[in-house]
Coordinates of C-alpha atoms in Angstrom, one line a residue:
Chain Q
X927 CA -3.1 124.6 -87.0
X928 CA -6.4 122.8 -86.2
X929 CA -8.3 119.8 -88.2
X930 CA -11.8 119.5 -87.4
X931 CA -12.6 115.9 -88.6
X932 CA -16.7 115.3 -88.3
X933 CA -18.4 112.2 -88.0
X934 CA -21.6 111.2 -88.9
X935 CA -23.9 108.2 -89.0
X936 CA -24.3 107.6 -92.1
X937 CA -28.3 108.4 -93.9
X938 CA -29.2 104.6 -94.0
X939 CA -28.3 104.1 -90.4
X940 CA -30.9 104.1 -87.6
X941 CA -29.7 106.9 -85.4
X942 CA -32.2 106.1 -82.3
X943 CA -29.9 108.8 -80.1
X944 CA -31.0 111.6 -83.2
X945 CA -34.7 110.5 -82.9
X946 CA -34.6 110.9 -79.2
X947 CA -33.1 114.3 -79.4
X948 CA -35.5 115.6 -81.7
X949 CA -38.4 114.3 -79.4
X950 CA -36.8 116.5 -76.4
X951 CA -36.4 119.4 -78.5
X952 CA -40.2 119.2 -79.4
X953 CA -41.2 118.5 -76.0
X954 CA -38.9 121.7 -75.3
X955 CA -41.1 123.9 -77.9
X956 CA -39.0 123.3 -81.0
X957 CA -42.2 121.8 -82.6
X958 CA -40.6 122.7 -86.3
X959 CA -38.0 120.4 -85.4
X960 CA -37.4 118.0 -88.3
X961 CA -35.0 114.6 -88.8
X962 CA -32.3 115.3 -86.2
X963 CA -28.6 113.3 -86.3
X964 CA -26.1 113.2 -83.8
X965 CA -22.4 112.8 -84.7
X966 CA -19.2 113.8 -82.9
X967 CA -16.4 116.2 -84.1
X968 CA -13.0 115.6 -83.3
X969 CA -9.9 118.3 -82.5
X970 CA -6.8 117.7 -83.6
X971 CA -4.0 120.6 -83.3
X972 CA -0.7 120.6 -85.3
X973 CA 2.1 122.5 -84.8
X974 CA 2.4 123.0 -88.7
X975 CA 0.7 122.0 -91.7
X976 CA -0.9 118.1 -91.3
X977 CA -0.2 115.5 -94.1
X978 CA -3.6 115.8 -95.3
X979 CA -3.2 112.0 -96.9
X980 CA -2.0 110.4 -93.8
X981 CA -5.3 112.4 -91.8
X982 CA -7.8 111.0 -94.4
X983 CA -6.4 107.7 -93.6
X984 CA -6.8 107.9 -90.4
X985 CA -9.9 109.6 -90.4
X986 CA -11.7 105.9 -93.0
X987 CA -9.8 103.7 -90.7
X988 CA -9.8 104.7 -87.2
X989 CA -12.1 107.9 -86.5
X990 CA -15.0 106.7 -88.2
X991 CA -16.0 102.9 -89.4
X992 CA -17.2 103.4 -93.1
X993 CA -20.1 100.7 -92.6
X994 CA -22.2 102.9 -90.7
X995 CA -20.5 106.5 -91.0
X996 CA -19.1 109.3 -92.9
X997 CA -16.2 111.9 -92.3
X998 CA -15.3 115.4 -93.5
X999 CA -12.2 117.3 -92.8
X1000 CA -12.0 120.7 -92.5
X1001 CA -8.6 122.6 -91.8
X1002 CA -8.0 125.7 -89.7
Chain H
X984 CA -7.6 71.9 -76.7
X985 CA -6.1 75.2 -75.8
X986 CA -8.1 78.2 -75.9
X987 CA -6.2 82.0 -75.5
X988 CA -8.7 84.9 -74.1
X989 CA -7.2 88.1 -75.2
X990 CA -7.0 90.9 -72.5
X991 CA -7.6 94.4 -73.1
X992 CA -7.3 96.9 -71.0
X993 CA -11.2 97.4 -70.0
X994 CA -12.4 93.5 -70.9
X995 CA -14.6 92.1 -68.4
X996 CA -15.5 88.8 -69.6
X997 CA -12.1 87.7 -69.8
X998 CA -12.4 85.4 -66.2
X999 CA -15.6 84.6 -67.3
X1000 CA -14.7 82.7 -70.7
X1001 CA -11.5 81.3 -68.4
X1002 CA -13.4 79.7 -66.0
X1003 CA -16.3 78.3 -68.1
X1004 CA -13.7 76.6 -70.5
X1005 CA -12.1 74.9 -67.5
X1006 CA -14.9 73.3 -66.9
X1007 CA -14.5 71.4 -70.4
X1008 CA -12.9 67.9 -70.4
X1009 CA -9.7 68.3 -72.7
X1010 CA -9.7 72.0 -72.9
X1011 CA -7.2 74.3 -71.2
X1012 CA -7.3 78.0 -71.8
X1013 CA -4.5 81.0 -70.7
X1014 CA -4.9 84.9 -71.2
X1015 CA -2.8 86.7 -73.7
X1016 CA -2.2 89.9 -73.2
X1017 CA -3.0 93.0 -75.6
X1018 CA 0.5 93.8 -76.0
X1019 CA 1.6 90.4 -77.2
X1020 CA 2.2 89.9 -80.7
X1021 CA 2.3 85.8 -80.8
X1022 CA -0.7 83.3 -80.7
X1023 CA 1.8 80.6 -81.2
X1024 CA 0.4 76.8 -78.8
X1025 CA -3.1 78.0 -79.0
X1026 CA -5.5 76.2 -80.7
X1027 CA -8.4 78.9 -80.3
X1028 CA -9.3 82.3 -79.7
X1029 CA -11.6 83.9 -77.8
X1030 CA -12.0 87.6 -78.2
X1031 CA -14.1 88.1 -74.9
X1032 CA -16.8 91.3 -73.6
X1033 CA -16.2 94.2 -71.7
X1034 CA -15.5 97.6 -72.7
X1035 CA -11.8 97.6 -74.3
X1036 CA -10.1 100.9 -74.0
X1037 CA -13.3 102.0 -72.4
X1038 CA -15.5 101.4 -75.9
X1039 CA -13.7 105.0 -76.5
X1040 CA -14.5 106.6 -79.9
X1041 CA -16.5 103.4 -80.8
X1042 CA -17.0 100.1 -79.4
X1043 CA -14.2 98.1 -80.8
X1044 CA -12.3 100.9 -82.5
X1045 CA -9.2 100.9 -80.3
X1046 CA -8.9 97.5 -79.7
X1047 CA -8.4 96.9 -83.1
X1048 CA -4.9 98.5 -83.0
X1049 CA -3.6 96.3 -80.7
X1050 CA -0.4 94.5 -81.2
X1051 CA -2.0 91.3 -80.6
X1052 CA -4.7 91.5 -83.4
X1053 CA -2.1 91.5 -86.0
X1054 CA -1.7 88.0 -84.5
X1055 CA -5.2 87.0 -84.5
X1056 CA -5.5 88.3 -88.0
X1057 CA -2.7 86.1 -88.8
X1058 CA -4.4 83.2 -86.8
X1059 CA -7.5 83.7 -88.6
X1060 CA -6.3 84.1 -92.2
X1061 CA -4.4 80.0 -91.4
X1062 CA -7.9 78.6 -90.6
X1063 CA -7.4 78.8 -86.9
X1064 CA -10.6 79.4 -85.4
X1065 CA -11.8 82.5 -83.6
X1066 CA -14.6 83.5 -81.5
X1067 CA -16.2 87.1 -80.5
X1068 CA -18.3 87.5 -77.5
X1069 CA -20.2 90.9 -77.3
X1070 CA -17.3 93.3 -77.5
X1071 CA -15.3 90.4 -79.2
X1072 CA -17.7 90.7 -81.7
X1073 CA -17.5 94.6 -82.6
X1074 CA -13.5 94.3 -82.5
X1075 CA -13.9 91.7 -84.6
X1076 CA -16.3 94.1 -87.4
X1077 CA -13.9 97.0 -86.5
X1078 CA -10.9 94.2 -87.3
X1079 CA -12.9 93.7 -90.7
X1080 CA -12.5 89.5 -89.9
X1081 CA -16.5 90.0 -89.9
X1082 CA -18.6 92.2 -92.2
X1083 CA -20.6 95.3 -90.7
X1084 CA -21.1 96.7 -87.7
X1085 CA -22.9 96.9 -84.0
X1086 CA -24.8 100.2 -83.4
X1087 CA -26.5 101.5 -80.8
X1088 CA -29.5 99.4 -79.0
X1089 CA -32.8 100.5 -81.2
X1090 CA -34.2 101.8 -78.0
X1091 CA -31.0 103.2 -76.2
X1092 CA -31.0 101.2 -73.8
X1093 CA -28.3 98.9 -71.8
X1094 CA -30.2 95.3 -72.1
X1095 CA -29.2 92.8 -69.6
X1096 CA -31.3 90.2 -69.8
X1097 CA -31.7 86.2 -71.0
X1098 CA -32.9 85.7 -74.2
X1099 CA -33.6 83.2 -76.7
X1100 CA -31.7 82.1 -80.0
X1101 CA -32.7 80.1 -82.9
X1102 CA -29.2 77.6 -84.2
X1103 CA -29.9 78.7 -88.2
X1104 CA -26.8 76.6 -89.1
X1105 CA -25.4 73.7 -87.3
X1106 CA -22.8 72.5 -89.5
X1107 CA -20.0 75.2 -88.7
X1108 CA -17.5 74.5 -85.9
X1109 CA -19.2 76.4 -83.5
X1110 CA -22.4 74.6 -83.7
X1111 CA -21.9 71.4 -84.7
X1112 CA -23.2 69.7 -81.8
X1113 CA -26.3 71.4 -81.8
X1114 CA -28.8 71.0 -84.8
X1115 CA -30.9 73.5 -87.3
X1116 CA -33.8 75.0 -85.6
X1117 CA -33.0 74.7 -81.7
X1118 CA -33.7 77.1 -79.4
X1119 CA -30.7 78.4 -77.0
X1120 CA -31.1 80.8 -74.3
X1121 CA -28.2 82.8 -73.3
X1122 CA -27.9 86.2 -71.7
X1123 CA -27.1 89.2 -73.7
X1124 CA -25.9 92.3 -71.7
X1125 CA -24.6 95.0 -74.3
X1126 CA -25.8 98.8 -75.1
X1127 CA -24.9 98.8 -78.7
X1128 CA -25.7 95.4 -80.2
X1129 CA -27.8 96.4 -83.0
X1130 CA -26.4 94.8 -86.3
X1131 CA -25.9 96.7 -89.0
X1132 CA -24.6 95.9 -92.8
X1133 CA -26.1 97.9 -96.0
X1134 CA -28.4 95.5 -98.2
X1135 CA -26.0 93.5 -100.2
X1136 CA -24.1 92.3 -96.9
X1137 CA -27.4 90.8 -95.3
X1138 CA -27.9 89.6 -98.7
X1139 CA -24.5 87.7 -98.8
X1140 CA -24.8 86.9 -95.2
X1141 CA -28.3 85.0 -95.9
X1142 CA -27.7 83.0 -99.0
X1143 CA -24.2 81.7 -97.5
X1144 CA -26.0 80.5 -94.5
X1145 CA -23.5 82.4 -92.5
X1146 CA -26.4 84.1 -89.7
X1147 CA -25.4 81.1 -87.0
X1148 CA -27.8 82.3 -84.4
X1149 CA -31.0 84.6 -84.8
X1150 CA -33.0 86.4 -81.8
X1151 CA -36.3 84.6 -81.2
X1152 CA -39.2 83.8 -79.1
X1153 CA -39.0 80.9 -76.6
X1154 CA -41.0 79.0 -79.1
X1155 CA -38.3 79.6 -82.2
X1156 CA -40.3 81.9 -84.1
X1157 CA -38.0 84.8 -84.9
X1158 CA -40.6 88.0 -84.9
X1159 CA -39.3 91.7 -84.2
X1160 CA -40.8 91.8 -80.3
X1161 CA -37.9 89.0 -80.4
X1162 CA -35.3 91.4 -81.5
X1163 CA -34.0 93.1 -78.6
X1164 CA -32.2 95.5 -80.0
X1165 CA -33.0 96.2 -83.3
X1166 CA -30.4 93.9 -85.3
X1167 CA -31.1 93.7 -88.9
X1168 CA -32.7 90.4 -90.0
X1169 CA -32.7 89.9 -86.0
X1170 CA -29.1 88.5 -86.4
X1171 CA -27.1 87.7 -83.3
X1172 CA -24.2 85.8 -84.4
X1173 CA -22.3 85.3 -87.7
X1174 CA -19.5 83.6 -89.3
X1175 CA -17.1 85.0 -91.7
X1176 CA -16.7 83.4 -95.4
X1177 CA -14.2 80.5 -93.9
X1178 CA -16.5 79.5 -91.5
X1179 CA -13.9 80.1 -88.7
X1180 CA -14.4 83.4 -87.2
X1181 CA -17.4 83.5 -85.7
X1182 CA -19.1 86.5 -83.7
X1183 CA -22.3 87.1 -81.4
X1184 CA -23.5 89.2 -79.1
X1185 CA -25.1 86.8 -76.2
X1186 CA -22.7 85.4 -74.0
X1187 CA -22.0 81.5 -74.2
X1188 CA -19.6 82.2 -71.2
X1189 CA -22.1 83.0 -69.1
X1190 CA -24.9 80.1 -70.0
X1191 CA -22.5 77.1 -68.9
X1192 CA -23.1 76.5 -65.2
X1193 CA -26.6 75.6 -64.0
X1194 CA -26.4 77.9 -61.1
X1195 CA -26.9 81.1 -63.5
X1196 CA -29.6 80.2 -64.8
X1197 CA -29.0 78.0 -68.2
X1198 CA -26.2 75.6 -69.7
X1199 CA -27.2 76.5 -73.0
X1200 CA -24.0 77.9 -74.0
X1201 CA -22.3 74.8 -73.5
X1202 CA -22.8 73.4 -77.1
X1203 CA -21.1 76.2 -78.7
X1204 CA -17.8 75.5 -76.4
X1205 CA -18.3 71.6 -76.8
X1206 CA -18.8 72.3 -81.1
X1207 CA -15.2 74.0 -80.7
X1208 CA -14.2 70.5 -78.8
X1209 CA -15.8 68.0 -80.7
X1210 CA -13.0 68.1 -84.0

């Protein structure tokens, strides 16, 4: 089994990295381009079914910082 | 005085903060490792720059799982005080000893460079020796400096007095071309609600010996001294 946990900054935070993305995608001939935000998305494998508790935890307390992001969890 | 400078794996500063505090009458300092668990003859810690586990999932992130923290916690929580320099200070926001957090640089970049900081409040025991409204300049060298707490933070920060040192202009006046990389409220240095953790990104360590350029960062060493 997989857990996809994503990571975003969270709506209030600059994200100057975003911004700078979406510039190169309209310099690139996306001109439609709108507010772009760059996160990261992390793989975890199991060999069975995860302790979906324990993976929240860790996902607010060591994946992402809650002052400046936000998580979701999606299982496979 | 005895100062400990923690060691990660990926710290850089860590010979840095040794050698400039040997160069303080009355103060000896020693490394503790990451893998230690006990602060116990120290009288101070210093939570030193660099890149600790490679600033790997965030700066600070990692660190903050070391065995030793739990120690520094400890040390906190009794009073003891504790200083973050640059990566200190993101373990320390990661550790939650200091509100919020250090995000990327406004405009991406690395900055390595001297600038100038305003002493908001002299009257902690990191700045004691200095007074209200001086102007320090230290170097900063980080990529993701940028403070960051939501409103009510920055709120709580300001009306306890707690922003020690602000980015400014080499006359004092703190204006955004001052902010370097895009800190809220051009903040570069707090203190926790005790007074005795305090974190900032410029590097004191590296303002102590006239041939780099500025002793400015003297005071805040000499502050820890003067009890």
């Amino acid at each position: 089994m997989k857990a996809i946990v994503t990571v975003m900054p969270k709506p209030s935070v600059l994200d100057p990295q975003g911004a700078a993305t979406a510039e190169a995608m309209k310099h690139l001939g996306l001109e439609s381009v709108g507010r772009v935000r760059v996160g990261k998305s992390i793989e975890i494998e199991f060999p069975s079914a995860p302790d979906e508790a324990k993976l929240h935890e860790i996902a607010r307390d060591l994946l992402s910082n809650p002052v400046i992001e936000d998580y979701s969890i999606q299982i496979l | 005085m005895k100062f400990a400078v923690i060691r990660f794996p990926g710290s850089n500063c860590d010979q840095d903060c040794l050698r400039a505090l040997q160069t303080f009458e009355g103060a000896s300092a020693d490394y503790v490792w990451h893998k230690d668990s006990s602060l116990a003859g120290f009288d101070v810690v210093v939570v030193p720059g660099g890149f600790s586990y490679g600033d790997y999932l965030r700066c600070g992130a990692i660190a903050r799982f070391s065995p030793i923290m739990a120690a520094v916690k400890k040390f906190a929580a009794e009073g003891g005080p504790v200083i973050g320099i640059c990566n200190g200070f993101q373990i320390l926001c990661e550790s939650h000893l200091l509100p919020g957090a250090l995000v990327r640089n406004r405009d991406l970049h690395f900055i390595c460079e001297h600038v100038h900081l305003r002493v908001e409040n002299a009257s902690t025991r990191f700045t004691r020796t200095l007074s209200q409204g001086d102007v320090l300049r230290i170097p900063i060298a980080h990529g993701e400096g940028c403070y960051f707490a939501d409103d009510a933070t920055i709120e709580k920060l300001e009306a306890e007095n707690r922003v020690l040192v602000r980015y400014c202009n080499a006359r004092g006046e703190v204006t955004p071309e001052a902010n370097p990389n895009g800190s809220r409220n051009n903040i570069a240095g707090i203190c926790n609600e005790a007074g005795n953790v305090f974190g900032l990104m410029p590097h004191p360590e590296r303002a102590c010996d006239a041939l780099l350029g500025s002793t400015d960062g003297r005071a805040i060493f000499q502050s820890l001294l003067s009890v």
